[in-house]
Short mmCIF file of N, CA and C in Angstrom, two decimals:
data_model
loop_
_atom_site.label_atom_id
_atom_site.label_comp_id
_atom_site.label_asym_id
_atom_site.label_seq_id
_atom_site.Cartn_x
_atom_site.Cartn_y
_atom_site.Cartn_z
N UNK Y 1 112.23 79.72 80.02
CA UNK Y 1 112.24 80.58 78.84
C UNK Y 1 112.74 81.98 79.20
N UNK Y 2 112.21 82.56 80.22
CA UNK Y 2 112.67 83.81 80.65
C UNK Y 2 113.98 83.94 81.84
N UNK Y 3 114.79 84.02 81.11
CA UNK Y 3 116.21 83.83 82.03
C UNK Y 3 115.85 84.27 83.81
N UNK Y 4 115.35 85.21 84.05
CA UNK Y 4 115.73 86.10 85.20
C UNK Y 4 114.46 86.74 85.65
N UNK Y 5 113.82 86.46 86.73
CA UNK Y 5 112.52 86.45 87.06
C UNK Y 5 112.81 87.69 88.80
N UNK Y 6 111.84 88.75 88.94
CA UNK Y 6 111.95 89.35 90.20
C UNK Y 6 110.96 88.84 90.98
N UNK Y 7 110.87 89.00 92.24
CA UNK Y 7 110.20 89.23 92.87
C UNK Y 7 110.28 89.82 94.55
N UNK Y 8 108.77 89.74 95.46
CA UNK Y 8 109.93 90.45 96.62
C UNK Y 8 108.88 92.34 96.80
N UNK Y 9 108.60 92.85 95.56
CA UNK Y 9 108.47 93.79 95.65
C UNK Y 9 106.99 94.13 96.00
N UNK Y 10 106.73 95.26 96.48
CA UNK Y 10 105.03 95.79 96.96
C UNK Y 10 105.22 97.00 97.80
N UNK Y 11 104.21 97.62 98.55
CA UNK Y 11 103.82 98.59 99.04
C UNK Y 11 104.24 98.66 100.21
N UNK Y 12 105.52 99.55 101.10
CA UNK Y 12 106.11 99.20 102.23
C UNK Y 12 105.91 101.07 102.54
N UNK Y 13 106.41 101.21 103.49
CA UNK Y 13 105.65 102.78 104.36
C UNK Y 13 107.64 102.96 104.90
N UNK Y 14 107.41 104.57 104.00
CA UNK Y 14 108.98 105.16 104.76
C UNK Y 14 109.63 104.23 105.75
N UNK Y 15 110.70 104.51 105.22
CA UNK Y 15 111.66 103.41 106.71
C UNK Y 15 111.84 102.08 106.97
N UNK Y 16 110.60 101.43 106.12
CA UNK Y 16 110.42 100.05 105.81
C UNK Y 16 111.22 99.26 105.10
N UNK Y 17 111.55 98.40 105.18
CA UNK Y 17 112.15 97.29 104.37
C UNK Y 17 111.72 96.30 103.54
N UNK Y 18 112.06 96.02 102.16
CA UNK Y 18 111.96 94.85 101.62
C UNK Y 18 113.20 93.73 100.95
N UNK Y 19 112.57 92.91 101.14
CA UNK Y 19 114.20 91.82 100.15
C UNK Y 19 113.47 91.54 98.71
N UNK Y 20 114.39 92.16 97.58
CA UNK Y 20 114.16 91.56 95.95
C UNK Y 20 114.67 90.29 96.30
N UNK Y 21 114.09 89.30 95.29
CA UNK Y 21 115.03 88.59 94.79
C UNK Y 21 115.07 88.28 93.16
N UNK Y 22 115.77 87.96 92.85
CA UNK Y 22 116.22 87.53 90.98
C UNK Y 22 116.62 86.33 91.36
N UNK Y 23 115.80 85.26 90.69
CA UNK Y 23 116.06 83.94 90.38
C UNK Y 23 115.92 84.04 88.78
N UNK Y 24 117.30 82.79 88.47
CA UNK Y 24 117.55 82.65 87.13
C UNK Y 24 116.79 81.36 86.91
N UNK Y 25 116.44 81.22 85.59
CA UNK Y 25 115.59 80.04 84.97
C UNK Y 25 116.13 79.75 83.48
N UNK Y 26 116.36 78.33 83.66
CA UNK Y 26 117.12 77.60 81.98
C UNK Y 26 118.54 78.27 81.87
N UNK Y 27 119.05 78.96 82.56
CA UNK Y 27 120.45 79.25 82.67
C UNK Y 27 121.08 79.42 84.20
N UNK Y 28 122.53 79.20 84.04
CA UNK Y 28 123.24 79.45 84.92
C UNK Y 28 124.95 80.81 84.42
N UNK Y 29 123.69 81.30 85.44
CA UNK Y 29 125.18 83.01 85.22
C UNK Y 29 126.12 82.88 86.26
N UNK Y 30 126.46 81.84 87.10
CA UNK Y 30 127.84 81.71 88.28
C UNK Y 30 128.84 82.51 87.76
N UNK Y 31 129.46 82.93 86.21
CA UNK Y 31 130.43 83.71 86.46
C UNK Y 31 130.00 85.43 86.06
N UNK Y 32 128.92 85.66 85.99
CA UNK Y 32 128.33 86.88 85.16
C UNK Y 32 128.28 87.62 86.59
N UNK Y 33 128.78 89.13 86.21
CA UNK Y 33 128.00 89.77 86.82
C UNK Y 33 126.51 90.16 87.19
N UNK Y 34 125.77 90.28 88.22
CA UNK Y 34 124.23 91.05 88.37
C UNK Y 34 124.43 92.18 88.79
N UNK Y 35 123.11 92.89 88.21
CA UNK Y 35 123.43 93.74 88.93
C UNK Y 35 121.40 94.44 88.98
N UNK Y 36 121.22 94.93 89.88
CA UNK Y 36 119.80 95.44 89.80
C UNK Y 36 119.97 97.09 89.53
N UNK Y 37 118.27 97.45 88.96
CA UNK Y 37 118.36 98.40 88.41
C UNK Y 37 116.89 99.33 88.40
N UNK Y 38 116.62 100.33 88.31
CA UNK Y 38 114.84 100.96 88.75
C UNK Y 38 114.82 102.06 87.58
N UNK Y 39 113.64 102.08 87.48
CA UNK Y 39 113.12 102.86 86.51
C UNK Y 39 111.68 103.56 87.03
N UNK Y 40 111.84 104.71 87.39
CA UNK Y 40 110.47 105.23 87.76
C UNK Y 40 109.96 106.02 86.57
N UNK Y 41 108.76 105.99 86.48
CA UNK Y 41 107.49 106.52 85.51
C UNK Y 41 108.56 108.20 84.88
N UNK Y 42 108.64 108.49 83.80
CA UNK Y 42 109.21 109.28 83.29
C UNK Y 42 110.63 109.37 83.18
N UNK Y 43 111.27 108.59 83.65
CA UNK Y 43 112.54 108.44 84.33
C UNK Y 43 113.66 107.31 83.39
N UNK Y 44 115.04 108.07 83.16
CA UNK Y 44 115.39 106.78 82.36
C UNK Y 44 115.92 105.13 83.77
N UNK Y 45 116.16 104.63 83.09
CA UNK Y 45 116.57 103.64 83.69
C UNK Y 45 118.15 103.94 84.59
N UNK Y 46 117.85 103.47 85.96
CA UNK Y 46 119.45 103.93 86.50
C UNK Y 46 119.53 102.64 87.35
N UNK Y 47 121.14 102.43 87.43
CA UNK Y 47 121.73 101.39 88.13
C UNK Y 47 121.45 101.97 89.51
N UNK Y 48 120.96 100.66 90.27
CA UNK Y 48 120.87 100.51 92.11
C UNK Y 48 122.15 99.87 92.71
N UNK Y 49 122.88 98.30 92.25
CA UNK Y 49 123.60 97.90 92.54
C UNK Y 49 124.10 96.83 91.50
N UNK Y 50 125.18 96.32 91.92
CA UNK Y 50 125.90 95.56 91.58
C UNK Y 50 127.07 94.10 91.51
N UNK Y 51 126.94 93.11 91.38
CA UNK Y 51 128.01 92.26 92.38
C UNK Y 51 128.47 91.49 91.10
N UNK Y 52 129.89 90.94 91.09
CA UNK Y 52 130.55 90.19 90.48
C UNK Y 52 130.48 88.39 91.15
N UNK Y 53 130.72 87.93 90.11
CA UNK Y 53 130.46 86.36 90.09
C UNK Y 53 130.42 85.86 91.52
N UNK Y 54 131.72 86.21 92.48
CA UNK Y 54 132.13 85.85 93.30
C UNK Y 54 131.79 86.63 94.61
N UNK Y 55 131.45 87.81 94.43
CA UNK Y 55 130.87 88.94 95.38
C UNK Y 55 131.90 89.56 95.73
N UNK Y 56 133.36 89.61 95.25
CA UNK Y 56 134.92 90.33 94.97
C UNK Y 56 134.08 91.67 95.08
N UNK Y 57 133.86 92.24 94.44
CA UNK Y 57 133.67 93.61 94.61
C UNK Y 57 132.09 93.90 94.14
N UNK Y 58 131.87 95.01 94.82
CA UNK Y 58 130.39 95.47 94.87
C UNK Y 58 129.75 96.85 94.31
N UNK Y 59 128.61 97.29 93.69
CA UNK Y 59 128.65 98.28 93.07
C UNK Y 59 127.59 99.04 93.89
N UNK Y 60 127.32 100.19 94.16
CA UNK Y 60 125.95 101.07 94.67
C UNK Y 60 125.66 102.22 94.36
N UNK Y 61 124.76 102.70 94.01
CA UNK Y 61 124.48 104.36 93.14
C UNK Y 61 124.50 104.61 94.80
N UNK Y 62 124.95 106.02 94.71
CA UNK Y 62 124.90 107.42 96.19
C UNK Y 62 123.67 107.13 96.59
N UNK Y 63 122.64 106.85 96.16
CA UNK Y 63 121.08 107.01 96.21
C UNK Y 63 120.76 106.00 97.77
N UNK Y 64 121.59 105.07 97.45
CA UNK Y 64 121.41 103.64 98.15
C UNK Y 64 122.57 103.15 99.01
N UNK Y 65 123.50 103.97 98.65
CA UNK Y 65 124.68 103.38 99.25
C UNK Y 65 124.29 103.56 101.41
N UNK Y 66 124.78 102.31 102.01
CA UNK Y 66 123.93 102.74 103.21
C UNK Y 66 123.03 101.98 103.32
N UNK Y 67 122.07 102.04 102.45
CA UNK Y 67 120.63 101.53 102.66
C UNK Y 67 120.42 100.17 102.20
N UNK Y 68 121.21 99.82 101.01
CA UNK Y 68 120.47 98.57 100.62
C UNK Y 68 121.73 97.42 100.23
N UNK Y 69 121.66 96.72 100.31
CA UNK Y 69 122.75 95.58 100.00
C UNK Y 69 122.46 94.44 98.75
N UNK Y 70 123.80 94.15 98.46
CA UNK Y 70 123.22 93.40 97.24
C UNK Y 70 123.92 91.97 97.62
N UNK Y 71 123.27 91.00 97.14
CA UNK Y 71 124.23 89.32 97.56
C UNK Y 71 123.56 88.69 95.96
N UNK Y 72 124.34 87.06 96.58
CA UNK Y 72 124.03 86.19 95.26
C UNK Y 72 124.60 85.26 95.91
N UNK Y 73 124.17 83.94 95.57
CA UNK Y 73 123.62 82.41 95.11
C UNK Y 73 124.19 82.06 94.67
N UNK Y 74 125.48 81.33 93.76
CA UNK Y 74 125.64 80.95 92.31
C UNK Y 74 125.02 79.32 92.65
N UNK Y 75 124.86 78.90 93.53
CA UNK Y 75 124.26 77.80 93.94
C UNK Y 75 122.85 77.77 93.13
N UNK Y 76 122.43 78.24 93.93
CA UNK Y 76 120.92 78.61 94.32
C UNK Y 76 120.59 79.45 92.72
N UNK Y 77 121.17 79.82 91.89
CA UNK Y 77 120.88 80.68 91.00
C UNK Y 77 120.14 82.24 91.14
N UNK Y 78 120.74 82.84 92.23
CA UNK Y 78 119.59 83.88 92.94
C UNK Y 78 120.09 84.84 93.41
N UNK Y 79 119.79 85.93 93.37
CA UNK Y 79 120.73 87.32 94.16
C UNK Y 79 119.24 87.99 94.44
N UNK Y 80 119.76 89.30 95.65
CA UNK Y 80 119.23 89.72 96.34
C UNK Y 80 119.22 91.05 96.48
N UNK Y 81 118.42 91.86 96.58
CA UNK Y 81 118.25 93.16 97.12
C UNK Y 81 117.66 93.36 98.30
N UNK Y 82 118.65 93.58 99.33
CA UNK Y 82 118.21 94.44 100.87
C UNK Y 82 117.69 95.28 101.01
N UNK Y 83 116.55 96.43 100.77
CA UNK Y 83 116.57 97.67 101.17
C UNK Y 83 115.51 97.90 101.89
N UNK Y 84 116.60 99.26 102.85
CA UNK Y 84 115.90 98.98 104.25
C UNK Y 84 115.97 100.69 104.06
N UNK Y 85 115.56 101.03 105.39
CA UNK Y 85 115.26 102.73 105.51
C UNK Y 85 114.60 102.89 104.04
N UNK Y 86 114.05 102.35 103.22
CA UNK Y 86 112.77 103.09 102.02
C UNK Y 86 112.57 104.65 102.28
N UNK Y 87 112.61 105.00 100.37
CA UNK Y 87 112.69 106.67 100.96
C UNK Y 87 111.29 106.63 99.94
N UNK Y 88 110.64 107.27 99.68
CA UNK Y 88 109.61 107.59 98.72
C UNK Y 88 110.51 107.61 97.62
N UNK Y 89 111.60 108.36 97.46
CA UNK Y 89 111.88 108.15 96.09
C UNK Y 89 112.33 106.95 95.91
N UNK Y 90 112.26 106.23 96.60
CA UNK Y 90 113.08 104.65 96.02
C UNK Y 90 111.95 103.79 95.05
N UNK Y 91 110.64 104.76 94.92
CA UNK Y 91 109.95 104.17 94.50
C UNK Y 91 109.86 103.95 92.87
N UNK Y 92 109.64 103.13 92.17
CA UNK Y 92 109.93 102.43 90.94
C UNK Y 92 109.77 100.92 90.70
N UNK Y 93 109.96 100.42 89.41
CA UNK Y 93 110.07 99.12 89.00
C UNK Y 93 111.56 98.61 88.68
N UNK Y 94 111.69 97.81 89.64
CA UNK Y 94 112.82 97.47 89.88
C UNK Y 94 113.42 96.28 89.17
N UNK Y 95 114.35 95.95 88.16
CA UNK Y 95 114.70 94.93 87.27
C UNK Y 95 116.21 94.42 87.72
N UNK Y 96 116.20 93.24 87.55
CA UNK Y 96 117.47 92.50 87.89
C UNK Y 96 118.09 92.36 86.22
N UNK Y 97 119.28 91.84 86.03
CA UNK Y 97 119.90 92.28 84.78
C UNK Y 97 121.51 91.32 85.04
N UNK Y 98 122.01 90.55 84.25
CA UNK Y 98 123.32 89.89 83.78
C UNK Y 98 124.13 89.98 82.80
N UNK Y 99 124.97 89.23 82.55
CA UNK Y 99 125.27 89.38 81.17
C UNK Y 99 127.05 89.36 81.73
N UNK Y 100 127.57 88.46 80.62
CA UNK Y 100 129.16 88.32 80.57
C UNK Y 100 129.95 89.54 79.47
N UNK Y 101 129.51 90.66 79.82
CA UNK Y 101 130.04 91.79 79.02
C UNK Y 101 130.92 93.09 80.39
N UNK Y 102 130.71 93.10 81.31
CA UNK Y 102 130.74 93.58 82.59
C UNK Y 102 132.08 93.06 83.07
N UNK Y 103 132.88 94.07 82.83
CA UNK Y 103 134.20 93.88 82.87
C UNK Y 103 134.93 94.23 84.41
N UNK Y 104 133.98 95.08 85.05
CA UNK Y 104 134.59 95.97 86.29
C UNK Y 104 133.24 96.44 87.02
N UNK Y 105 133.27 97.08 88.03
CA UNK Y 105 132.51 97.43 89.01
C UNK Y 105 132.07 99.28 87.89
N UNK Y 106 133.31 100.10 87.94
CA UNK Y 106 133.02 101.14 87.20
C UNK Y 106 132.50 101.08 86.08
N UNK Y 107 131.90 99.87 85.35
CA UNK Y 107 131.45 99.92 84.00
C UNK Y 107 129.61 99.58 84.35
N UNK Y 108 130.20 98.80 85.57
CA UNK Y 108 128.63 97.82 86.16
C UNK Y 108 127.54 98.64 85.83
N UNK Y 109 127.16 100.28 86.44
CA UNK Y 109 126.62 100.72 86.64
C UNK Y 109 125.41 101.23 84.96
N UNK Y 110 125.87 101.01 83.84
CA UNK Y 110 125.64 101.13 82.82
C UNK Y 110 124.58 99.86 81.81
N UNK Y 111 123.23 100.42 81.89
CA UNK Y 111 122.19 98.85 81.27
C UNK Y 111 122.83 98.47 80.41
N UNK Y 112 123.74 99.32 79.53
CA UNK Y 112 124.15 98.99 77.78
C UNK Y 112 124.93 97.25 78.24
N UNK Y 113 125.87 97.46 79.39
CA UNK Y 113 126.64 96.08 79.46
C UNK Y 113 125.96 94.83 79.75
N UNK Y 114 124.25 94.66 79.67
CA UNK Y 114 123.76 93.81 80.19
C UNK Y 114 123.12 93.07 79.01
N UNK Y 115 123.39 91.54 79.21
CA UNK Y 115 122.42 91.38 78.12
C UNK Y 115 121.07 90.15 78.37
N UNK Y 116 120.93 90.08 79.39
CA UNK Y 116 119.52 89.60 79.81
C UNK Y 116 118.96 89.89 80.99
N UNK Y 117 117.39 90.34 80.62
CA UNK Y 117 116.97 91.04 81.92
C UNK Y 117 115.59 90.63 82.56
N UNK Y 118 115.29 90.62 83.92
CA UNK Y 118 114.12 90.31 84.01
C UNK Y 118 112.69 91.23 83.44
N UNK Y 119 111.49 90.92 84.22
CA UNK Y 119 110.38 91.58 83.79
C UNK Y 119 110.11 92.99 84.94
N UNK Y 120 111.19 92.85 86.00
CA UNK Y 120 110.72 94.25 86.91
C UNK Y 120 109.33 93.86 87.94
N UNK Y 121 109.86 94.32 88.88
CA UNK Y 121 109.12 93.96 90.19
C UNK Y 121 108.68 95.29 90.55
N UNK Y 122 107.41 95.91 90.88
CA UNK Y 122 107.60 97.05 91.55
C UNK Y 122 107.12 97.33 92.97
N UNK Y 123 108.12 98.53 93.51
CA UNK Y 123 108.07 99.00 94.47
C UNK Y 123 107.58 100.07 94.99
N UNK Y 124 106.76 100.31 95.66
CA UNK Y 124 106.22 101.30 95.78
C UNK Y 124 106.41 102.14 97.33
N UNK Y 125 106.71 102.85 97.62
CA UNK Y 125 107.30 103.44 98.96
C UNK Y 125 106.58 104.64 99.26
N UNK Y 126 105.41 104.20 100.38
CA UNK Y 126 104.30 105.59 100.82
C UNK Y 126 105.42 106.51 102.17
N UNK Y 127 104.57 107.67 101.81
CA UNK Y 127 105.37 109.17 103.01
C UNK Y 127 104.30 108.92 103.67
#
């Protein structure tokens, strides 16, 4: 019922690492872009990363670029978030997101092009 499920996320200490993952359920997105995305408490929603069907090209906010990597499955129905070196601010609820509207890497970065999303995993990153 719920396309796109997170998980992966919890309480990791500066410098630490965790792997998201987004598994899809009752659908298959093999040609859709993913792309993940965080939202901390007061905060609007901002793009983390990004990957096209094929993993052709890749998207990363400045924030992360460096730090965290993004992959995908079309097998497996599943993509991934790497992030490693954790800063305190990386801290938030982190949502995976698809959708066949996502024309380019420069558009990726934008929730409006998405049109199904998970429930958000959160992360929490102690100093």
């Amino acid at each position: 019922q719920v396309p796109l499920v997170e998980s992966g996320g919890g309480l990791v200490q500066a410098g630490g690492s965790l792997r998201l993952s987004c598994a899809a359920s009752g659908r298959t997105f093999s040609i859709y872009v993913m792309g993940w995305f965080r939202q901390a408490p007061g905060k609007e929603r901002e793009s983390v990363a990004a990957i096209n069907w094929n993993g052709g090209w890749t998207y990363y906010a400045d924030s992360v670029k460096g730090r965290f990597t993004i992959s995908r499955d079309n097998t497996a129905n599943t993509m991934w978030l790497q992030m490693n070196s954790l800063k305190p601010e990386d801290t938030a609820v982190y949502y995976c997101a698809t959708g066949p509207r996502v024309p380019a890497a420069t558009m990726a970065r934008s929730p409006n092009m998405y049109d199904y999303w998970g429930q958000g995993t959160q992360v929490t990153v102690s100093s």
